[in-house]
Short mmCIF file of C-alpha atoms in Angstrom, two decimals:
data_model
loop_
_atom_site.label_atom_id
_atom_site.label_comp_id
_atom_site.label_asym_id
_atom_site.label_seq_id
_atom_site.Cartn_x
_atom_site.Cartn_y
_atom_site.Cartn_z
CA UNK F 14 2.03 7.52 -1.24
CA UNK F 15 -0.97 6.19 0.88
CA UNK F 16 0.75 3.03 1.91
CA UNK F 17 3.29 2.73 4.59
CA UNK F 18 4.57 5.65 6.57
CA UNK F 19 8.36 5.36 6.34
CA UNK F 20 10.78 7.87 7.99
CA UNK F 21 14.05 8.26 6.20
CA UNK F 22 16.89 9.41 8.17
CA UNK F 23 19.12 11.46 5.40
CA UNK F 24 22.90 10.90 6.34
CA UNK F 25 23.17 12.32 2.91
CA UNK F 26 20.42 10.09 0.77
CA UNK F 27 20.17 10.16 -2.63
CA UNK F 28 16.86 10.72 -4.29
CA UNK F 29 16.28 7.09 -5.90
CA UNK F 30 15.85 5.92 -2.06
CA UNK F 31 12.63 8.14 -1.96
CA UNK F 32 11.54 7.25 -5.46
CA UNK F 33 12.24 3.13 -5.15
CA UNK F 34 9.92 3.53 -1.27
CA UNK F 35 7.02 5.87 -3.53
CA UNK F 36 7.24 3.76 -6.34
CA UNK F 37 6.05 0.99 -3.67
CA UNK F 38 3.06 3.17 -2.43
CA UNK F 39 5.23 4.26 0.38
CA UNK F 40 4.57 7.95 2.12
CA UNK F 41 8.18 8.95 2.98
CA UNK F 42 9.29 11.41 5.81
CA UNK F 43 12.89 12.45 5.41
CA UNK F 44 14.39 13.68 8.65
CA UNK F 45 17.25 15.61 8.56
CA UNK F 46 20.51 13.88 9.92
CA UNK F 47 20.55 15.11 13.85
CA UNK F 48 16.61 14.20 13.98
CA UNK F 49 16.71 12.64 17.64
CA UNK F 50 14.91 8.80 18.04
CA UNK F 51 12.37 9.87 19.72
CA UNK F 52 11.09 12.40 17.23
CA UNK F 53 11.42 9.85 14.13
CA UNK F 54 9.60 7.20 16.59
CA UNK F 55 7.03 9.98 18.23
CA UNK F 56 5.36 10.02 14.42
CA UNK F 57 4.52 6.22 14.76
CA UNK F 58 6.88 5.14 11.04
CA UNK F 59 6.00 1.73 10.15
CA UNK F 60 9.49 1.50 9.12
CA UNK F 61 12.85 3.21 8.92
CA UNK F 62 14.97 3.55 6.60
CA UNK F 63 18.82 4.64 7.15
CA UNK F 64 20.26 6.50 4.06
CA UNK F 65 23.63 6.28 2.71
CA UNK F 66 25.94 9.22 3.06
CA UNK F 67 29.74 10.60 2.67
CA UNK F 68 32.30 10.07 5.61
CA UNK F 69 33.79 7.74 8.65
CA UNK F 70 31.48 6.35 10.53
CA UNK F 71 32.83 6.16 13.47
CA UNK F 72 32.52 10.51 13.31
CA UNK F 73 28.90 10.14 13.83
CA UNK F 74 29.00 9.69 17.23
CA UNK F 75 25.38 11.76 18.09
CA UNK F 76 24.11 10.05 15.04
CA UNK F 77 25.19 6.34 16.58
CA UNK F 78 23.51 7.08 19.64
CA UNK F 79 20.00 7.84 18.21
CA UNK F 80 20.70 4.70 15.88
CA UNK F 81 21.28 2.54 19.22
CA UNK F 82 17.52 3.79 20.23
CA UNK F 83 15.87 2.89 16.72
CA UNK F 84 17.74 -0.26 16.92
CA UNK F 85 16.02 -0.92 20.65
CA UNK F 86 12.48 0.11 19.24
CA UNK F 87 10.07 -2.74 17.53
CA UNK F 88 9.95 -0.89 14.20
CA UNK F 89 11.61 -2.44 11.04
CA UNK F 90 14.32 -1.04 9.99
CA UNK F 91 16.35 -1.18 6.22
CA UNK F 92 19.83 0.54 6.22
CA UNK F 93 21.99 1.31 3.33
CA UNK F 94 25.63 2.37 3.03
CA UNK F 95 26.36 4.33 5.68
CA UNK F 96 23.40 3.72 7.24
CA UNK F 97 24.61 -0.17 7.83
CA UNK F 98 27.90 0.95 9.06
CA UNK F 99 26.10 3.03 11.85
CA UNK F 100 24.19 0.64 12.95
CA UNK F 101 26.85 -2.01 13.35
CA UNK F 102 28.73 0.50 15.29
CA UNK F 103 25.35 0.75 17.34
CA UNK F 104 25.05 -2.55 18.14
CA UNK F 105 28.94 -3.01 19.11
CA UNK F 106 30.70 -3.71 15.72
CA UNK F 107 33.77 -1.78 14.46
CA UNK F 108 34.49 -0.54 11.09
CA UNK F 109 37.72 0.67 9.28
CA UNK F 110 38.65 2.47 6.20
CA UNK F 111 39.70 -0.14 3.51
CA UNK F 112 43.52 0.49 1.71
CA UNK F 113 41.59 0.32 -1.50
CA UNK F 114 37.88 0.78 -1.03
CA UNK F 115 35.38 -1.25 -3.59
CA UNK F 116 34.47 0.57 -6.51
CA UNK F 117 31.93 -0.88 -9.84
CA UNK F 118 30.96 -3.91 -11.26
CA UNK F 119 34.54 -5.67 -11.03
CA UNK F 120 33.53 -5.88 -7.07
CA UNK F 121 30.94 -8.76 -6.86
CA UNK F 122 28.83 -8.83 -3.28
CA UNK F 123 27.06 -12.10 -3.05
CA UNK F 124 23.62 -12.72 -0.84
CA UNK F 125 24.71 -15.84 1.03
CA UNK F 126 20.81 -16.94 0.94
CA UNK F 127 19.69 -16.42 -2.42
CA UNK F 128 23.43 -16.62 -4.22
CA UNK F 129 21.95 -13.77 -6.03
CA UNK F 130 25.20 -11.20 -7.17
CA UNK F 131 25.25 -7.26 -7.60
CA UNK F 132 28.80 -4.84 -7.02
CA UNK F 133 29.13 -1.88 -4.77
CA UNK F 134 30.73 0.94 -3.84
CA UNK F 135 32.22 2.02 -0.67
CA UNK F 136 35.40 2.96 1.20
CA UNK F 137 34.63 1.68 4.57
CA UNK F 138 33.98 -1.82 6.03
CA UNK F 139 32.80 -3.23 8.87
CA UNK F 140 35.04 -5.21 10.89
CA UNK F 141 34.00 -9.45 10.75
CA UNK F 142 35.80 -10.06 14.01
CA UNK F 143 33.87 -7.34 15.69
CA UNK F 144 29.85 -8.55 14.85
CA UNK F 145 28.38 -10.22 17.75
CA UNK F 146 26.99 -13.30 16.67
CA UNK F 147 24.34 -13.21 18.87
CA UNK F 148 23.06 -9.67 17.46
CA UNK F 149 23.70 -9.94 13.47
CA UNK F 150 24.84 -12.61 11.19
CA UNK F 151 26.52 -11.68 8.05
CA UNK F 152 24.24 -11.78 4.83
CA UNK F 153 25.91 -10.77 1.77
CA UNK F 154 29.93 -10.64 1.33
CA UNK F 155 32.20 -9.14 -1.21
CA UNK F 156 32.93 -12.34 -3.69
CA UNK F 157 36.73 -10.87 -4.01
CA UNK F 158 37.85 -10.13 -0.68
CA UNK F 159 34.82 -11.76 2.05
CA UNK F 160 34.83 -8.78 3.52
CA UNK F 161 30.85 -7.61 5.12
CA UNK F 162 28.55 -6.40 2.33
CA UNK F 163 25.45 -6.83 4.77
CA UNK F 164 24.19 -8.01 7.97
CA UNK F 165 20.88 -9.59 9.10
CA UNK F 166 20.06 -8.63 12.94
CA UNK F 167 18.97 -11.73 15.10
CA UNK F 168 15.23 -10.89 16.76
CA UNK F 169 14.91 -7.58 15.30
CA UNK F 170 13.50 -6.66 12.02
CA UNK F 171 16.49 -4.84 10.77
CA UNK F 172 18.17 -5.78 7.35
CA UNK F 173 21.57 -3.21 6.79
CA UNK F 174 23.30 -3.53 3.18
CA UNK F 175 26.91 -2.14 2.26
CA UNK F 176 25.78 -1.82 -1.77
CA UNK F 177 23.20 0.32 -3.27
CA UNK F 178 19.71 -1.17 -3.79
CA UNK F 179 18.31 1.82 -5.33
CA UNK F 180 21.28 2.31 -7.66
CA UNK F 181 20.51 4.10 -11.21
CA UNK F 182 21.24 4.11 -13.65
CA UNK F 183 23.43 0.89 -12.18
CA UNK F 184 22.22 -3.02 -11.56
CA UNK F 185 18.75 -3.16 -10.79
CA UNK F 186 19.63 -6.80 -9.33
CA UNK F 187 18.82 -5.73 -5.62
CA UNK F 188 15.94 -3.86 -6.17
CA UNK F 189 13.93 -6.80 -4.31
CA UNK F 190 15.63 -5.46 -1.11
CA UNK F 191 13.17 -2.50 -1.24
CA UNK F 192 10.07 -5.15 -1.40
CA UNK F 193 11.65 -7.70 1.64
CA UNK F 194 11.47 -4.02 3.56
CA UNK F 195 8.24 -4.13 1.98
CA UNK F 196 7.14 -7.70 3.54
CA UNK F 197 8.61 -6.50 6.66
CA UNK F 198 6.65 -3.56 7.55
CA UNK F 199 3.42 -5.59 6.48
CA UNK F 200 4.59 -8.32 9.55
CA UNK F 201 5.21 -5.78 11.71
CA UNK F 202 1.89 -4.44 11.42
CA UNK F 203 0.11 -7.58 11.47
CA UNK F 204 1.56 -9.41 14.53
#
């Protein structure tokens, strides 16, 4: 694409990341998964996008501490999956491996702002008692159980989501995350 330059950190991505960003005119960068901060940031991204991937969080430990940099940076940032759970566990959150994790459609997450509802699937969680209130505020929950589906950081330009966005075939219902990141960038670069 010719439009935004977007560096996406692969923690184990899956291809419909890169095709929902190109689809939007976006020129994508992956970066493989132990790509230090200042690398990513030396190439001047408009945005950055944190992939899903396999695994416990809390195992990422290099990983976390490059995410703690991005986090401290001015550039946008959209986070999926794994991706959200590292960079709660950045900014001071804890996660946990859920008994059962959440898997398909019978596992509604609801956006508290739009009431808009999609499902997910994921094994992990991050801890509610651990977000600083100050830093995030929770965005989307799991209609079931409450628990975190996604977290909107306070002052930064950072949106993280537990579900798949780019999920397909799947619910297209979230797709419009991909644009907000969109809208993002486009402030970013205009302030």
């Amino acid at each position: 694409g010719d439009g935004f330059k977007v560096a996406l950190l692969d923690l184990g991505t899956k291809n419909n990341i890169i095709r929902s960003l190109e689809k939007r005119g976006c020129d994508v960068t992956v970066y493989p998964a132990d790509t230090t901060a200042e690398e990513i940031l030396g190439d001047q991204p408009d945005g950055i996008m944190l992939s899903n991937g396999p695994g416990d969080p809390k195992e990422c430990v290099q990983i976390i501490k490059e995410i703690k940099k991005l986090y401290d940076s001015e550039v946008p940032i959209f986070a999926i999956c794994l991706g959200h759970q590292l960079m709660a566990l950045a900014t001071g959150a804890d996660t946990e491996k859920m008994r059962w994790g959440h898997r398909g459609g019978n596992h509604p997450v609801k956006d508290l702002k739009s009431g808009r509802v999609s499902s997910q699937n994921h094994g992990y969680v991050i801890k509610e008692e651990t977000i600083d209130p100050d830093v995030a505020e929770v965005s989307f929950i799991n209609v079931n159980d409450k628990t975190i589906e996604g977290l909107d950081y306070k002052n930064k330009n950072i949106r993280t989501v537990q579900f798949h966005p780019e999920a397909c075939p799947g619910p297209q219902d979230t797709a419009y995350l991909f644009d907000e990141f969109m809208d993002r960038m486009k402030g970013a670069k205009n302030a």
